Every structure is written in structure tokens, then in C-alpha cells.
Coordinates of C-alpha atoms and ligand atoms in Angstrom, one line a residue:
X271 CA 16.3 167.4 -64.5
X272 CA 13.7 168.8 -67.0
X273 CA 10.8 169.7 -64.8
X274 CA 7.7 167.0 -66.0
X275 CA 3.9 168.7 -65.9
X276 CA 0.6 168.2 -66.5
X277 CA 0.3 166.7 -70.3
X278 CA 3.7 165.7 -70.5
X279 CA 4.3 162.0 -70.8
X280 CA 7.5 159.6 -71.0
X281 CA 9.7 157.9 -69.0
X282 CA 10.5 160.2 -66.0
X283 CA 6.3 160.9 -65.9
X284 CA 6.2 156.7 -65.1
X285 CA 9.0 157.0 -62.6
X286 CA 7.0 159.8 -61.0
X287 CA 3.8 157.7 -61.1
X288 CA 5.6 154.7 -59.5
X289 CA 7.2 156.9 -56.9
X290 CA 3.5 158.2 -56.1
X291 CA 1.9 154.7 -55.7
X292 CA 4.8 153.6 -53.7
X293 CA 4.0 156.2 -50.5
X294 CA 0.2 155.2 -51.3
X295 CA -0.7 158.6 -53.1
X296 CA -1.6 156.9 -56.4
X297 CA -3.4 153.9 -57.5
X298 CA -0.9 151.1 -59.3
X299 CA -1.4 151.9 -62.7
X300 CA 1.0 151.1 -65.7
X301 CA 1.0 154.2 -67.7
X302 CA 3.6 157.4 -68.6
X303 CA 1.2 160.4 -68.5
X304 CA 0.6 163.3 -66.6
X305 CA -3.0 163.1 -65.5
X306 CA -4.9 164.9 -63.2
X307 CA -4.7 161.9 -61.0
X308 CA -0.8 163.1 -61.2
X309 CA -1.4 166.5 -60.3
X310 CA -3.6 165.9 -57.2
X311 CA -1.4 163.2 -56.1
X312 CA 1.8 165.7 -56.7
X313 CA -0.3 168.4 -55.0
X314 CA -1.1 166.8 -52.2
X315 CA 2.5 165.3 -51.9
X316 CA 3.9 169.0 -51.8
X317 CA 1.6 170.2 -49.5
X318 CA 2.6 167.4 -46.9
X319 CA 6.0 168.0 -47.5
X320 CA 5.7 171.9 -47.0
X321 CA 6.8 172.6 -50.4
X322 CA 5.8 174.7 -53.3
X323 CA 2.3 173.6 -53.9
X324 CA 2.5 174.3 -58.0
X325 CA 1.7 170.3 -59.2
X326 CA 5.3 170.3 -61.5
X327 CA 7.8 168.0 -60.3
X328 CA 11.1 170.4 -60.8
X329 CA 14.2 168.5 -59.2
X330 CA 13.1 169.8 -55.6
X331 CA 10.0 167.9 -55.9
X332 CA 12.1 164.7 -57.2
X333 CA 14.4 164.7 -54.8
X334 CA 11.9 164.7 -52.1
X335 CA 9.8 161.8 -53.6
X336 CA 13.1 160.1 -53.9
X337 CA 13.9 160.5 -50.1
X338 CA 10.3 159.8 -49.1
X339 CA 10.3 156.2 -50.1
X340 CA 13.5 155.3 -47.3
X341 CA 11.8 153.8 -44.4
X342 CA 14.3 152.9 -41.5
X343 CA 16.3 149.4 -42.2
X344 CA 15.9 149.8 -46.0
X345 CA 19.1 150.8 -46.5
X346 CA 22.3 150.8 -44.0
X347 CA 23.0 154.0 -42.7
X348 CA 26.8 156.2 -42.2
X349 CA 28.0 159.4 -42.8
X350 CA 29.3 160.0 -46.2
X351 CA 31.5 163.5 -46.6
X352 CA 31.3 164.1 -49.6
X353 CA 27.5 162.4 -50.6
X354 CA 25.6 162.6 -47.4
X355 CA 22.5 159.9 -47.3
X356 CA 19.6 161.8 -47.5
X357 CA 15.5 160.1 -46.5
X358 CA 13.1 160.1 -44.3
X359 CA 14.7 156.9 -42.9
X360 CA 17.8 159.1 -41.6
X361 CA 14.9 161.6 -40.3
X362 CA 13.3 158.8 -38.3
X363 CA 16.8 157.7 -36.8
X364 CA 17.1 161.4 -35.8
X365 CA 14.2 161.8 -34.0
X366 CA 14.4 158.5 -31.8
X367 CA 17.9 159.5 -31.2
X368 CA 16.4 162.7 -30.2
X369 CA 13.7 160.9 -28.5
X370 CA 16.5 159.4 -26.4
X371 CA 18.4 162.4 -25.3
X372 CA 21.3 162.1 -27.8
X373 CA 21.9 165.8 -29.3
X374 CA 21.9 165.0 -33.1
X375 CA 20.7 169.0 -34.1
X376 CA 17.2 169.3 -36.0
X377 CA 16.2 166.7 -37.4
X378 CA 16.7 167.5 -41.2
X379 CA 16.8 163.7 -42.7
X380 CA 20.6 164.4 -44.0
X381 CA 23.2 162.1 -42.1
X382 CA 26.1 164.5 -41.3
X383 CA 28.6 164.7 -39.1
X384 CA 26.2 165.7 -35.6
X385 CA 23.9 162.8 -36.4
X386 CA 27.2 160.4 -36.4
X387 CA 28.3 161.8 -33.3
X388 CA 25.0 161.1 -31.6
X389 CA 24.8 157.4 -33.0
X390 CA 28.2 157.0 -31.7
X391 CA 27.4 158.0 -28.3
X392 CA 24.1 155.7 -28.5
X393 CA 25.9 152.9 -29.4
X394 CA 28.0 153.1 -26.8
X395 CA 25.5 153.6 -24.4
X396 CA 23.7 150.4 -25.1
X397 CA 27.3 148.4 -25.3
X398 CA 27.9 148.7 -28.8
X399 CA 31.2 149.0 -30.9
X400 CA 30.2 152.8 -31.6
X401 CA 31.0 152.7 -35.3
X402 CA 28.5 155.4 -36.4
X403 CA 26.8 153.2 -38.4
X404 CA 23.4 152.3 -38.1
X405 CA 23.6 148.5 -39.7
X406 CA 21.3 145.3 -38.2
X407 CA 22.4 145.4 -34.7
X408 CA 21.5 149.3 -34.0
X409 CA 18.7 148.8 -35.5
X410 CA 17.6 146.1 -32.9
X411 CA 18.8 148.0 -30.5
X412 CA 16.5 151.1 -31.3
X413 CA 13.5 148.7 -31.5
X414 CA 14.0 147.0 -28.6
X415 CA 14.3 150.5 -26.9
X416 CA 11.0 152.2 -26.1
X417 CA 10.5 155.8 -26.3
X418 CA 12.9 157.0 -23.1
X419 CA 11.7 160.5 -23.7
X420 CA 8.6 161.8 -24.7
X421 CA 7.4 165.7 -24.3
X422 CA 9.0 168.7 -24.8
X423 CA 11.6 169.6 -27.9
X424 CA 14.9 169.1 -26.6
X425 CA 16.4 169.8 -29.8
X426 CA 14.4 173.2 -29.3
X427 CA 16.2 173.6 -26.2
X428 CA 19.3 172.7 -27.5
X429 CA 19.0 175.4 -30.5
X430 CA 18.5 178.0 -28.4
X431 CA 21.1 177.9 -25.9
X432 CA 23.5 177.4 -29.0
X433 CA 22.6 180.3 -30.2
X434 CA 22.5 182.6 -27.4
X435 CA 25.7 181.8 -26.0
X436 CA 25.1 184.9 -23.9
X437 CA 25.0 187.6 -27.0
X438 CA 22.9 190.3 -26.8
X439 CA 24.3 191.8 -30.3
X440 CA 24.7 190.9 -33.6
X441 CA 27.7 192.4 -33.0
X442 CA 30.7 190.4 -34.6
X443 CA 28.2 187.6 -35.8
X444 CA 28.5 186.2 -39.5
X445 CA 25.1 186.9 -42.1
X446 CA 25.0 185.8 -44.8
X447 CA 22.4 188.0 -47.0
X448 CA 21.6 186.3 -50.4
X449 CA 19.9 188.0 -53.5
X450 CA 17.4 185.1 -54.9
X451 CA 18.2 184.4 -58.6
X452 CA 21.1 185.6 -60.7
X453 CA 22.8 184.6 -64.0
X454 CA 20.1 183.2 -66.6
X455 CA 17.2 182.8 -64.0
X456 CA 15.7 186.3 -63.6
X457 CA 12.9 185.4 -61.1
X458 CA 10.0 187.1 -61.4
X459 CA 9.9 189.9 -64.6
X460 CA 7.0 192.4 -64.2
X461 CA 6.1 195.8 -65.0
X462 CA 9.6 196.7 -66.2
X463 CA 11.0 195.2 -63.7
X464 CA 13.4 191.7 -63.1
X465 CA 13.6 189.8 -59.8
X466 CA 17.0 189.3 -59.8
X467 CA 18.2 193.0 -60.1
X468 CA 15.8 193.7 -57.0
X469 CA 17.2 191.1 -54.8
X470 CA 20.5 192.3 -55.3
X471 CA 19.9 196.0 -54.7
X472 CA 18.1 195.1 -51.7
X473 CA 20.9 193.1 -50.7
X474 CA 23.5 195.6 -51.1
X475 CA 21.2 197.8 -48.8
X476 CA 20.8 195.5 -46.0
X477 CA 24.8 194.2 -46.4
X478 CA 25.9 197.8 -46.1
X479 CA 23.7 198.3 -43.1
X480 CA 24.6 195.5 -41.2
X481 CA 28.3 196.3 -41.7
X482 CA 27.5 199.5 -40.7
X483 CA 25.7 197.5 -37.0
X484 CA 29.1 196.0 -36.9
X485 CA 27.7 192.9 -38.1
X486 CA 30.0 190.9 -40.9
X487 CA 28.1 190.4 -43.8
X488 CA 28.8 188.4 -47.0
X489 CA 26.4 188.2 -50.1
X490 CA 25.9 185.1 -51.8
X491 CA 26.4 186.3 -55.7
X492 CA 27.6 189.4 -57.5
X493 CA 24.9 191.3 -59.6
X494 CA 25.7 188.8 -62.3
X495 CA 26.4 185.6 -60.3
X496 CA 24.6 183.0 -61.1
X497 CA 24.1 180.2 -58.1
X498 CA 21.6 177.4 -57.6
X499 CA 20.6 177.4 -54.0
X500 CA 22.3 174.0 -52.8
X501 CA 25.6 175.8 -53.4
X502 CA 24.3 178.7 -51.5
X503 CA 23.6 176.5 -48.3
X504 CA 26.7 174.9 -48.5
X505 CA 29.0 178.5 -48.5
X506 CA 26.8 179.5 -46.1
X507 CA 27.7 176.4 -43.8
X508 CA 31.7 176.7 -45.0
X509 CA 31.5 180.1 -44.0
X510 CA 30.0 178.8 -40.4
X511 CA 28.0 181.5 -40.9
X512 CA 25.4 182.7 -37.7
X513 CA 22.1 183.7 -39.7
X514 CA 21.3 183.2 -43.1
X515 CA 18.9 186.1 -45.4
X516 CA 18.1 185.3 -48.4
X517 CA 15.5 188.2 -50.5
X518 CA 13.2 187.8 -53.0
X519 CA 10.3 189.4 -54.8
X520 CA 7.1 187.4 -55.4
X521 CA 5.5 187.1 -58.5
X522 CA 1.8 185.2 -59.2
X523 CA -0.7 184.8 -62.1
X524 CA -3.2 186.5 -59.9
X525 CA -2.6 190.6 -60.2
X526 CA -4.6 191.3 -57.0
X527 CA -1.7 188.9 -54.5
X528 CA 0.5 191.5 -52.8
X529 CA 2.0 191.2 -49.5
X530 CA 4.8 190.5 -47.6
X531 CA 6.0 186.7 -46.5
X532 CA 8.8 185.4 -44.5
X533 CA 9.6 181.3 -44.6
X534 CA 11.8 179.6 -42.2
X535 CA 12.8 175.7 -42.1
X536 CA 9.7 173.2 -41.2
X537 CA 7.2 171.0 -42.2
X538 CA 3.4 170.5 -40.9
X539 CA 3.9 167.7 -39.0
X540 CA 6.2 169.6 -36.1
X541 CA 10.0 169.4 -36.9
X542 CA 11.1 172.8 -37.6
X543 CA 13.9 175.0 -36.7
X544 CA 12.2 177.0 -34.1
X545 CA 14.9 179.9 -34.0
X546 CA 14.4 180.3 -37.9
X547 CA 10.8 180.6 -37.2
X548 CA 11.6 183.6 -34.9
X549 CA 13.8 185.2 -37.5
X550 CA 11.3 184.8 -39.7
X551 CA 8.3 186.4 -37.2
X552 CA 10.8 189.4 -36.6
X553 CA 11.6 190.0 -40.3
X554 CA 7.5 190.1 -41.0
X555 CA 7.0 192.0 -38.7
X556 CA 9.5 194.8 -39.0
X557 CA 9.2 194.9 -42.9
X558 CA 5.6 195.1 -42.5
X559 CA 5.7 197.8 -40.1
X560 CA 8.4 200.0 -42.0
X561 CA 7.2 199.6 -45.6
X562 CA 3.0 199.4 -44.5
X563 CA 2.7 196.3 -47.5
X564 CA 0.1 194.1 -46.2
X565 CA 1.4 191.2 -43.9
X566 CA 1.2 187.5 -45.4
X567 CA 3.1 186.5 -42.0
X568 CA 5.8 183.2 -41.2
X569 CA 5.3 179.9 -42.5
X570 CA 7.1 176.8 -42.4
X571 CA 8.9 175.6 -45.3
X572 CA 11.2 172.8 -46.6
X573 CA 13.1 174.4 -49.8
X574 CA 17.1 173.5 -49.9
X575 CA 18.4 176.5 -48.5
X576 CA 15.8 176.7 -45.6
X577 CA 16.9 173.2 -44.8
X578 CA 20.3 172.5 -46.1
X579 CA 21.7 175.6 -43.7
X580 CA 23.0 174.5 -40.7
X581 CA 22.2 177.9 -38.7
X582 CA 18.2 180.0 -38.9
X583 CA 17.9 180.4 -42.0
X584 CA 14.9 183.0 -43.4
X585 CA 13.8 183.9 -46.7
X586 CA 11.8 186.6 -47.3
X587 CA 9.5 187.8 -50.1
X588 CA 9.4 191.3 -50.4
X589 CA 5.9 192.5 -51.7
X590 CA 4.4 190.8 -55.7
X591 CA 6.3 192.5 -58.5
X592 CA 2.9 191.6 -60.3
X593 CA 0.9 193.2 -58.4
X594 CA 0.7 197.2 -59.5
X595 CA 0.6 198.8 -56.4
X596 CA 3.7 196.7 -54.5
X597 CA 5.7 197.3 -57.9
X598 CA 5.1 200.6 -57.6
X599 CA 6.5 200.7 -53.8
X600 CA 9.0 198.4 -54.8
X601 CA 10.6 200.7 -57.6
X602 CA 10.9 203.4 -54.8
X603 CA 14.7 203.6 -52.9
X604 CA 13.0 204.7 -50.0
X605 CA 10.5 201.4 -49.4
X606 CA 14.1 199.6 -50.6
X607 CA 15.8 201.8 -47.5
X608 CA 12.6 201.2 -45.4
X609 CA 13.5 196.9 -46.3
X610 CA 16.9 197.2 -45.5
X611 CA 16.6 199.1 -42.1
X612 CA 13.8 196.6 -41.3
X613 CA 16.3 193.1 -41.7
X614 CA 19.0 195.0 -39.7
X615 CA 16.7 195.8 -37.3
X616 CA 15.1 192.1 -36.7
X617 CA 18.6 190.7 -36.2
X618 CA 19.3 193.4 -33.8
X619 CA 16.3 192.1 -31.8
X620 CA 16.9 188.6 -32.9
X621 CA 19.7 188.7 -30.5
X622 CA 18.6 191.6 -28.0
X623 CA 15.7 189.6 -26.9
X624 CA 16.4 189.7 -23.3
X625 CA 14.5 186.2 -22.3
X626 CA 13.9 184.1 -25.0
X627 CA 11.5 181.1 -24.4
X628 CA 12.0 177.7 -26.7
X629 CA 8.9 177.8 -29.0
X630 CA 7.0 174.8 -27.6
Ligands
ZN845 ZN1 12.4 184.5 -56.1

């Protein structure tokens, strides 16, 4: 879709407004512009939803208003292969499945195939047909069902002893590195410099690296590929890949932001993937440490690949190419040397850790 803005007006604007008064963030109003009623409501929308707060409804925007407006029984729920249902209804089955003990993953809102699984096993524990559906009679089922479980993260637990599986290396694991942008989106273009050619050199360093750690390590696009970031998360989950990180350079109006920032999957309220936020802590900090850019530490997002990716997943923004002085650092090989050696070592102690406690 055509990202809509402040100004614009038209038909998608009045499907944005209804959307917005629908989840209460907008009074009912008929009308097709772009107001600054819009824009706060958008804002404030974004920042719920941990996304970019910018107030332009792009299709990541849309697609989260769209999934917002499920509530649980709205719609009968199944897995779909090839289109699975997406909403915050699916996200409120997952977490009274998880409520209930029954291992659905992270709750994500997508209904795949570990959600099934776990409405299968529910049914059949309260003397259903186990179909994997969630139709009427689940639905009475989970409301007639109090909270069995409350306190604690078992999916936390869960994630972690996945992952471990008693590794202490990285050794013979899967990463997947991916260089933000490519093709005809050039990400951030400052002081004779692109985004895109950035992300890729750094990526080659840190996928040369990690082969080097004896780590297997694919890259997402060639210098010129050009990939939106849904088909990113979806090689990366073909690929059953065991860490996902994907580089990019920041860019902001402001000449004076500068820093570095790593994001992992999450949103405010609590659901996040708590081994992505570790990635993402060890990544800061290392990259911090080795390249002396100022630290603009972890924080929780929900952008497709962050959440779409099945395994941690962290993203990284390495330093503002519009700021002078981390442009400057950025067009050095040695800071890029300094980055790569930074990644390989936070998934070396990614995996070293000798105890690792569930984030509670
Ligand atoms: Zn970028």
C-alpha cells in the first residue's frame, strides 16, 4: 500500500479513521483527512504497539490496525499453511493456552503450526474432538476455565531450555546475518554514503567471521538483492535457522542523534521473546564496547522480522549515518572490523553463558 500521512485525504485515510475509532483511539467522525487528531491517534497507536512511532501508516502500521480489531470469538480460528490468521484474538488464545500449561511458543498472534498443536492437546484435555480449531465449543470451554496458572513465564522457561539444549558453542549452529535494505530501497543516504552498501559490507564481515567460529552463516541478499523483510523471516524460518542478525545504519532529521541500538521481539505490555532480548543486550554491549559509539541500549520491538522469526531474532543499528561524527567512524574498515568482531563475539557468549536465568 501507498503509505497515507498527515494532509493526505481519501479513501484509505477514512478506513484508517474507522479503524482508529473502532479500538476507541478516535472520536466517530465521518470524514477522509489526515488530521492531527489522526496523527496523535496513530502515534499513540504505534507506541502501544511498540512500533515505529513516525504518525504514517506504511503497510506495517495497517496491518497491525487491521489485527488489533480481532477480539476472541469474532472470527473462528485454525491453522491455515499457506495464509496463517493473524490478530490479537489468536494472541489472546495463546496466552490462556499458555496460561493453562499448554506449550504454544511466544505468543506472537499468528496461528501456526505450535499453536495448533497446543489447542489439540487442550481440547483433548477438556474432552473435546481435538480438531485444532477454536470454533463455539472451545471457546466455552476456555471461558468456563479460570486461569489454572498464573505467575511466572512458562513460555520463558520453555524458550530457554530449547535453546540451550546443552550447547556451550555456536559451534555448528545456523545465523542468519541480514544487510537491512537492498534493491531500490537505499536506507538511509548521508554524507556520501547509502545504507544499503553499509549493511552489506558489514555483513560480509560478520558472515566471514562467524564461518571462521565454525558457525554456518547465510546472508539474507546479495549486494544488489532486493528483499522486503516478511520474505526475510520466512527464509530465515525455512532455513530453521538458530539466531537471526539483521544490520542496519540509522539515519534521523536531528544531526546531533548518534549511537548505537539493538531491538529484539516485544511489546510494552510483557510478551516478548526473552532470549532475543539477551541477544540483543549482548550485541549493545559488545558493539558499544569495541567501537566506543555511545550506547542507546535494547528495546523491545514488534517489526515483521523481529516477530515473524521463529528463533531470537536482533536487529541492530550501527551508529546515525547522519550524524558527522558516527559517519565518520562508520566510513572507517577498522570500526566495520571492530562491528563484526563484536556480533561474533555476543553469539559466542550468547551460548557460553554457563547459567542462564529465564528473564522474569
Ligand atoms: Zn535501516
Amino acid at each position: 500500500m501507498q503509505p497515507v500521512r498527515p494532509g493526505d485525504r481519501g479513501p484509505v485515510v477514512a478506513d484508517v479513521r474507522s479503524k482508529l475509532t473502532l479500538l476507541g483511539l478516535l472520536p466517530d467522525q465521518v470524514c477522509d483527512e489526515y488530521d492531527d487528531a489522526v496523527d496523535r491517534a496513530v502515534r499513540g497507536f504505534q507506541q502501544l504497539r511498540a512500533l515505529t512511532v513516525d504518525g504514517i501508516v506504511g503497510a506495517e502500521t495497517y496491518r497491525a490496525l487491521e489485527e488489533a480489531r480481532w477480539r476472541l470469538g469474532d472470527r473462528v480460528l485454525s491453522f491455515m499453511v499457506s495464509h496463517p490468521l493473524i490478530g490479537d484474538d489468536v494472541s489472546a488464545l495463546q496466552q490462556r493456552l499458555l496460561d493453562m500449561g499448554f506449550d504454544c511458543g511466544r505468543r506472537d498472534g499468528i496461528f501456526g503450526a505450535r499453536t495448533e498443536a497446543a489447542l489439540r492437546e487442550f481440547q483433548r484435555n477438556v474432552g473435546l474432538s481435538g480438531d485444532g480449531t477454536c470454533g463455539p465449543r472451545t471457546l466455552e470451554m476456555l471461558a468456563r476455565l479460570a486461569r489454572t496458572v498464573t505467575g511466572g513465564r512458562p513460555e520463558a522457561l520453555r524458550e530457554n531450555e530449547r535453546l540451550l539444549g546443552g550447547s556451550r558453542t555456536p559451534r555448528g549452529k545456523l545465523v542468519i546475518v541480514d544487510p537491512g535494505h537492498g534493491g531500490q530501497d537505499l536506507g538511509v543516504v548521508a554524507h556520501g554514503m547509502r545504507e544499503v552498501d553499509l549493511t552489506y559490507d558489514l555483513a560480509t564481515r560478520i558472515e566471514g567471521r562467524l564461518a571462521a567460529a565454525g558457525v554456518e552463516a547465510f546472508l539474507t541478499r546479495g549486494p544488489d538483492g532486493d528483499v522486503d523483510d516478511l520474505d526475510r523471516a520466512t527464509f530465515a524460518n525455512a532455513a530453521e535457522a538458530d539466531l537471526v542478525i539483521s544490520v542496519h545504519v540509522d539515519g534521523h532529521r536531528n544531526p546531533e542523534c548518534h549511537g548505537i541500538a539493538a531491538f529484539y521481539y516485544g511489546v510494552p505490555d510483557g510478551t516478548y521473546s526473552p532470549s532475543g532480548e539477551r541477544l540483543a543486550e549482548l550485541v549493545h554491549a559488545e558493539l558499544v564496547a569495541r567501537t566506543g559509539l555511545l550506547g542507546c541500549r535494547a528495546h523491545p520491538r514488534t517489526w515483521d522480522l523481529l516477530r515473524r522469526t521463529r528463533m531470537p531474532t536482533v536487529r541492530v543499528e550501527v551508529g546515525y549515518l547522519t550524524n558527522p561524527g558516527d559517519a565518520e567512524r562508520l566510513a572507517e574498515s577498522e570500526l566495520r572490523d571492530a562491528v563484526a568482531d563484536g556480533v561474533v563475539a555476543a553469539v559466542q557468549r550468547f551460548y557460553a553463558a554457563e547459567q542462564q536465568e529465564p528473564a522474569a
